PDB file of C-alpha atoms in Angstrom:
ATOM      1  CA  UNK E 236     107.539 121.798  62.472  1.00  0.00           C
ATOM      2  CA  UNK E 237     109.217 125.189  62.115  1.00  0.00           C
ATOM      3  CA  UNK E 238     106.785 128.000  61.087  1.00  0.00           C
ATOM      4  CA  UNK E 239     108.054 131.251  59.557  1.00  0.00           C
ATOM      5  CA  UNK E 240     105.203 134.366  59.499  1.00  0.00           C
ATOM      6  CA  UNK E 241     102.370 132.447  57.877  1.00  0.00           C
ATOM      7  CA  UNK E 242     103.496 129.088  57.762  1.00  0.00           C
ATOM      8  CA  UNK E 243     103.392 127.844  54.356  1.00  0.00           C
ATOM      9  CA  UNK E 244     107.198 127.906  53.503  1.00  0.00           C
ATOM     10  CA  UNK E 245     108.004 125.458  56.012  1.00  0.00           C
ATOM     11  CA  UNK E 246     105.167 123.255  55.374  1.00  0.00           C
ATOM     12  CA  UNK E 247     105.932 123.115  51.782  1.00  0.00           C
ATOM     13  CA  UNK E 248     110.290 123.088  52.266  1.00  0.00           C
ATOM     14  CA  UNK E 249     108.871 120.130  54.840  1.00  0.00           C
ATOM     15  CA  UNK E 250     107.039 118.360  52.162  1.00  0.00           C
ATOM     16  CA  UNK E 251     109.419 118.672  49.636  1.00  0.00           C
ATOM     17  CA  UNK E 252     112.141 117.211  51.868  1.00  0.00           C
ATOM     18  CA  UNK E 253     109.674 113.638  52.721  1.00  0.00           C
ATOM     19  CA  UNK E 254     109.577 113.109  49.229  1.00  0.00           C
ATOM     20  CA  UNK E 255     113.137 114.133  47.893  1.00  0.00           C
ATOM     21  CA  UNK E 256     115.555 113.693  51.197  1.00  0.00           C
ATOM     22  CA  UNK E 257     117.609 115.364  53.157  1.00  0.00           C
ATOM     23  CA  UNK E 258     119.856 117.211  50.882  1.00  0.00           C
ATOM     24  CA  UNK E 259     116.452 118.731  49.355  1.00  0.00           C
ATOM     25  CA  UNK E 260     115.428 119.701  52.779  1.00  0.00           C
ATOM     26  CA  UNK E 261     118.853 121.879  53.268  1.00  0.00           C
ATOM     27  CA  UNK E 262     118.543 123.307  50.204  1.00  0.00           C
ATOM     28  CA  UNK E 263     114.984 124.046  50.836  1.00  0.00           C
ATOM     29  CA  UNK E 264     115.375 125.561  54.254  1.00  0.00           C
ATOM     30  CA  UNK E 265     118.873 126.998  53.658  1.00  0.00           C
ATOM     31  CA  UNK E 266     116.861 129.678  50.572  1.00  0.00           C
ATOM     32  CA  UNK E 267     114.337 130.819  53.366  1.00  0.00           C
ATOM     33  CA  UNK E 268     117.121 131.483  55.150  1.00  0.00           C
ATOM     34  CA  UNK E 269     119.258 135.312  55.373  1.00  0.00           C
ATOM     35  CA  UNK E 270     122.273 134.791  53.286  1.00  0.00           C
ATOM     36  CA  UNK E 271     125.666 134.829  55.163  1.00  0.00           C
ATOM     37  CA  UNK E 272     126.793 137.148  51.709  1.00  0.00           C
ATOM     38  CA  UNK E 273     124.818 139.606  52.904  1.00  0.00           C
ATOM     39  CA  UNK E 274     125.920 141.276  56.256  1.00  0.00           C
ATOM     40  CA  UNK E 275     126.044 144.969  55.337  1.00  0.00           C
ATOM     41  CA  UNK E 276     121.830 144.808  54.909  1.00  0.00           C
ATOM     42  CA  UNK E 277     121.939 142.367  58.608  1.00  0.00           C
ATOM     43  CA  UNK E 278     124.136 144.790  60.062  1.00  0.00           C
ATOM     44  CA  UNK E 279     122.564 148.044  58.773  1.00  0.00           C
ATOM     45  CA  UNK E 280     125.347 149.049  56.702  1.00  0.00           C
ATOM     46  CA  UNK E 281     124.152 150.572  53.856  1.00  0.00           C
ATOM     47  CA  UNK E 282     126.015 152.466  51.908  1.00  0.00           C
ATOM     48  CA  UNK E 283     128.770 152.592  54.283  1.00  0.00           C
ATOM     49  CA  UNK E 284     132.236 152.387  51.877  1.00  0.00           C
ATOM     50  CA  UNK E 285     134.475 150.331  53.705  1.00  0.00           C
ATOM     51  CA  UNK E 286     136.854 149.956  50.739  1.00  0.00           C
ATOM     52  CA  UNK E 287     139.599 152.370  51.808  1.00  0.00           C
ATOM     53  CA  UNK E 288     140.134 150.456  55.270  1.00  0.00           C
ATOM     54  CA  UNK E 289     140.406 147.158  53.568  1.00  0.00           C
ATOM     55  CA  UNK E 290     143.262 149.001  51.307  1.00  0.00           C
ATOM     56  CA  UNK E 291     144.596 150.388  54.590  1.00  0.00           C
ATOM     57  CA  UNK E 292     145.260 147.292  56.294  1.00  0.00           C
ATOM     58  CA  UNK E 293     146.564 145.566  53.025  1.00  0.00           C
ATOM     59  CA  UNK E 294     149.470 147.822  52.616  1.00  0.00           C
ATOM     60  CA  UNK E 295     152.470 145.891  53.342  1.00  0.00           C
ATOM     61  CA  UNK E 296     154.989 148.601  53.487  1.00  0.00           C
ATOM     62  CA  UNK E 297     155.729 149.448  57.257  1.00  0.00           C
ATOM     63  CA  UNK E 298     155.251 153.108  58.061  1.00  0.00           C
ATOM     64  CA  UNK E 299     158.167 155.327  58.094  1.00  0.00           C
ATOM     65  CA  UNK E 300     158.060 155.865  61.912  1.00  0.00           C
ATOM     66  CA  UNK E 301     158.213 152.681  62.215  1.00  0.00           C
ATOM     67  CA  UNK E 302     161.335 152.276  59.873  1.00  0.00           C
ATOM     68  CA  UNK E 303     162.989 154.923  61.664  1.00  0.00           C
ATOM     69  CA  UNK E 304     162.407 152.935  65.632  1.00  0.00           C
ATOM     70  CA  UNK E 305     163.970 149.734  63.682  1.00  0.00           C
ATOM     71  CA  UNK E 306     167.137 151.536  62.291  1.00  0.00           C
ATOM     72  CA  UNK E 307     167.598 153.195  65.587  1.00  0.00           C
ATOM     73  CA  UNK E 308     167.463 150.225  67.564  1.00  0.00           C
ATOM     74  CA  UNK E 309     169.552 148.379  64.988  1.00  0.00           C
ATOM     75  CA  UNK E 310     172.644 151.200  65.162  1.00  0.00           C
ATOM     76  CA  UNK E 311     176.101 149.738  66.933  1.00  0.00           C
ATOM     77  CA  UNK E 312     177.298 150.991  69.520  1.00  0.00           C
ATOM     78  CA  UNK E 313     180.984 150.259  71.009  1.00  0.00           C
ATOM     79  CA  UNK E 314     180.605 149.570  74.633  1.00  0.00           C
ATOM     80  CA  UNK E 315     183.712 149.608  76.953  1.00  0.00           C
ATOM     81  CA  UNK E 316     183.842 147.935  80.094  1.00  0.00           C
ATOM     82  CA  UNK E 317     185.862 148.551  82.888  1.00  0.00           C
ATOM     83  CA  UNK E 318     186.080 146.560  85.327  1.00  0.00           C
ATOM     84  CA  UNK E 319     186.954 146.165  88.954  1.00  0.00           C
ATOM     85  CA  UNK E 320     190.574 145.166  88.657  1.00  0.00           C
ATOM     86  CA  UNK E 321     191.133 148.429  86.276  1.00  0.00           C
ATOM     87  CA  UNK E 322     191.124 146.059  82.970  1.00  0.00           C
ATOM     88  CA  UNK E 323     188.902 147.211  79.906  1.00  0.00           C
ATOM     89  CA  UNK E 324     187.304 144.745  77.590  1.00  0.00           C
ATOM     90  CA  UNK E 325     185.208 145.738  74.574  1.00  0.00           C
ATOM     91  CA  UNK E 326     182.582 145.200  72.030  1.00  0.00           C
ATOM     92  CA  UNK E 327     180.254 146.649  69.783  1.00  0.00           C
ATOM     93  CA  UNK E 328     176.094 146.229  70.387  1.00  0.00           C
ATOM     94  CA  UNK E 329     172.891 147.511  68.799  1.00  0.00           C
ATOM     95  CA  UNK E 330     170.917 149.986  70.739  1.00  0.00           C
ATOM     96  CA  UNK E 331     168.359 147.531  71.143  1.00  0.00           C
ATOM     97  CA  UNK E 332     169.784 145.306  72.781  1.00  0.00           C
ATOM     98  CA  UNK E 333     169.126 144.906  76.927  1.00  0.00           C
ATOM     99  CA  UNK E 334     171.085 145.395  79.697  1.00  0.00           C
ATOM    100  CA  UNK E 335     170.851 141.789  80.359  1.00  0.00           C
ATOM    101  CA  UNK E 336     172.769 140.870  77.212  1.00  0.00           C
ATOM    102  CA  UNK E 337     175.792 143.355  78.441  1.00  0.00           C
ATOM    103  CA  UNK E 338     175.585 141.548  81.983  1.00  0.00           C
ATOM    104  CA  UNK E 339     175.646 138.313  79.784  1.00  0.00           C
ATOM    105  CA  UNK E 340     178.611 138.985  77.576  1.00  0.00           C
ATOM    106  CA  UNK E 341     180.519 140.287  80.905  1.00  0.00           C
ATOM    107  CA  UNK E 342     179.782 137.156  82.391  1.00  0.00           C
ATOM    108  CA  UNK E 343     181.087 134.953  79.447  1.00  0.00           C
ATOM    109  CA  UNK E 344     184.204 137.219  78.840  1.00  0.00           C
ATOM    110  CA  UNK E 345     185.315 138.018  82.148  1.00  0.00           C
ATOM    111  CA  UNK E 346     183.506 135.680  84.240  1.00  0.00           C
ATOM    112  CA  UNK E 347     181.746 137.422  86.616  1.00  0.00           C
ATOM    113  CA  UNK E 348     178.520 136.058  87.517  1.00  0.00           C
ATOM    114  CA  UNK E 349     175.663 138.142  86.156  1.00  0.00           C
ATOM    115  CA  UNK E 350     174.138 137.868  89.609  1.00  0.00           C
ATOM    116  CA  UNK E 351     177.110 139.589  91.227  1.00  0.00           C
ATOM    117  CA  UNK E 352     177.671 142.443  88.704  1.00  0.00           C
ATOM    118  CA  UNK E 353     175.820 146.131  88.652  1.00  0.00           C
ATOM    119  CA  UNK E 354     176.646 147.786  85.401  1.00  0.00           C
ATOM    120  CA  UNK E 355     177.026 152.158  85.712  1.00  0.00           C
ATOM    121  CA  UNK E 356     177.040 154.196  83.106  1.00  0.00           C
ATOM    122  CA  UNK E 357     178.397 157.230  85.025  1.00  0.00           C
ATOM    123  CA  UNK E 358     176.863 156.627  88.269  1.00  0.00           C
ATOM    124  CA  UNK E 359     173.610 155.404  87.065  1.00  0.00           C
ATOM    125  CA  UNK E 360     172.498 152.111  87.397  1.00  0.00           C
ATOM    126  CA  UNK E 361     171.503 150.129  84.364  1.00  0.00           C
ATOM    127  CA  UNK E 362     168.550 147.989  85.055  1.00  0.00           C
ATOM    128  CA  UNK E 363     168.077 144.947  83.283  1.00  0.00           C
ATOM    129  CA  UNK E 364     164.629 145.282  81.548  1.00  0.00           C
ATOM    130  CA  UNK E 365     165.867 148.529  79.623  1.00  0.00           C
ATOM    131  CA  UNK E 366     167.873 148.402  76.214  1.00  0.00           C
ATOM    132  CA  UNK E 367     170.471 150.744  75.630  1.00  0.00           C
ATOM    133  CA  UNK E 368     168.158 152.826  73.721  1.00  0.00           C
ATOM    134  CA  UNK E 369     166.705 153.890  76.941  1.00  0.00           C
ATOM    135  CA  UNK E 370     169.617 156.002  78.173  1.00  0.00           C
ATOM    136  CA  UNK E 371     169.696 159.315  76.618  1.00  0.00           C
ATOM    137  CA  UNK E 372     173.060 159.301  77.423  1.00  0.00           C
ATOM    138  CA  UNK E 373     173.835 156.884  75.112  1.00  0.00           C
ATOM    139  CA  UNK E 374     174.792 157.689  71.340  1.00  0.00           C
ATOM    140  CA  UNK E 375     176.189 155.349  68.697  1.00  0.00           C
ATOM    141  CA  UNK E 376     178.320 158.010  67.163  1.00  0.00           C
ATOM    142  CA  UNK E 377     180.630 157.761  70.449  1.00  0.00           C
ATOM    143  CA  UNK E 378     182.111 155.088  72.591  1.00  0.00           C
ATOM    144  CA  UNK E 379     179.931 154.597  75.613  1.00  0.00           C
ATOM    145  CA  UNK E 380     181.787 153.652  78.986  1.00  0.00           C
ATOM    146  CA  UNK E 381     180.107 151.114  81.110  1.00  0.00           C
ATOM    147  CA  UNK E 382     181.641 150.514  85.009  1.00  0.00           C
ATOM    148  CA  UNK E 383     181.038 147.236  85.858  1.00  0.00           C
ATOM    149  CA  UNK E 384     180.667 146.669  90.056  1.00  0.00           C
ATOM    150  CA  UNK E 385     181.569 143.211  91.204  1.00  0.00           C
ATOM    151  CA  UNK E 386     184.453 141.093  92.044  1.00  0.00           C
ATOM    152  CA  UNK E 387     186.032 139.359  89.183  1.00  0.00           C
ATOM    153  CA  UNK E 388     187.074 135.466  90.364  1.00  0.00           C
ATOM    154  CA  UNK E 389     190.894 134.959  90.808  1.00  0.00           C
ATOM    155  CA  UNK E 390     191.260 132.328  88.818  1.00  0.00           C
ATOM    156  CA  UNK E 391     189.019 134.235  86.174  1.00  0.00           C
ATOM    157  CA  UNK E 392     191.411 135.897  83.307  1.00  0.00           C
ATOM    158  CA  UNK E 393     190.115 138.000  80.202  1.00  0.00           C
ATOM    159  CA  UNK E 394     190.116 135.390  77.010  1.00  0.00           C
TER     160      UNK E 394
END
């Protein structure tokens, strides 16, 4: 039988519960028990205001830094592409978008496998992991000219 410091709780919440049943037992047991309403006093917490974090984390306005990243990332750019044969193609993206969706959209338009193509923007080398945003060169307020390496299939024609 469970024993708390001198023992005469849980005889009695024991006694109580042969008599009543179960549910009387619970209810017994459960009032010797620390209350789960109660963790500041289990954890020590005293007098420790936690109010203004709560508030904090409820605020469901985004910060303005993060407002800012979003409507940089969001801006257009116009990207021109020119491509092996001396042809240009065209189209506008947002600054967030990847190298990998240029290399995808070259693929679809001109039909040059995305395996096969390096994309330059002078004579750097866009990798595919990094967005436009990632290439200080880059700026939405002016056409940006992308070289794209590659050999375009001969029976491949702009659409």
């Amino acid at each position: 039988m469970p024993r708390d410091d001198d023992g005469d709780d849980c005889k009695r919440s024991s006694k109580a519960c042969e008599s009543k049943g179960d549910d009387d037992y619970v209810t017994a047991v459960g009032s010797a028990l620390p209350s789960a309403a109660e963790p500041k006093a289990a954890l020590g917490l005293r007098g420790l205001d936690i109010s203004a974090v709560v508030k904090s984390e409820r605020n469901p306005r985004p910060c303005a830094e993060h407002e800012r990243v979003e409507r940089a990332l969001d801006a257009q750019v116009l990207v021109v592409f020119e491509l092996p044969d001396g042809s240009e193609g065209e189209k506008h993206f947002k600054m967030g978008h990847t190298v990998e969706v240029l290399k995808s959209f070259v693929e679809e338009e001109f039909e040059i496998p995305m395996g096969v193509q390096s994309l330059y923007l002078d004579e750097t080398l866009m990798l595919d992991p990094l967005s436009l945003s990632d290439y200080p060169a880059i700026d939405p307020a002016r056409d940006c000219f992308v070289r794209v390496g590659g050999e375009i299939p001969e029976q491949a024609q702009k659409k």
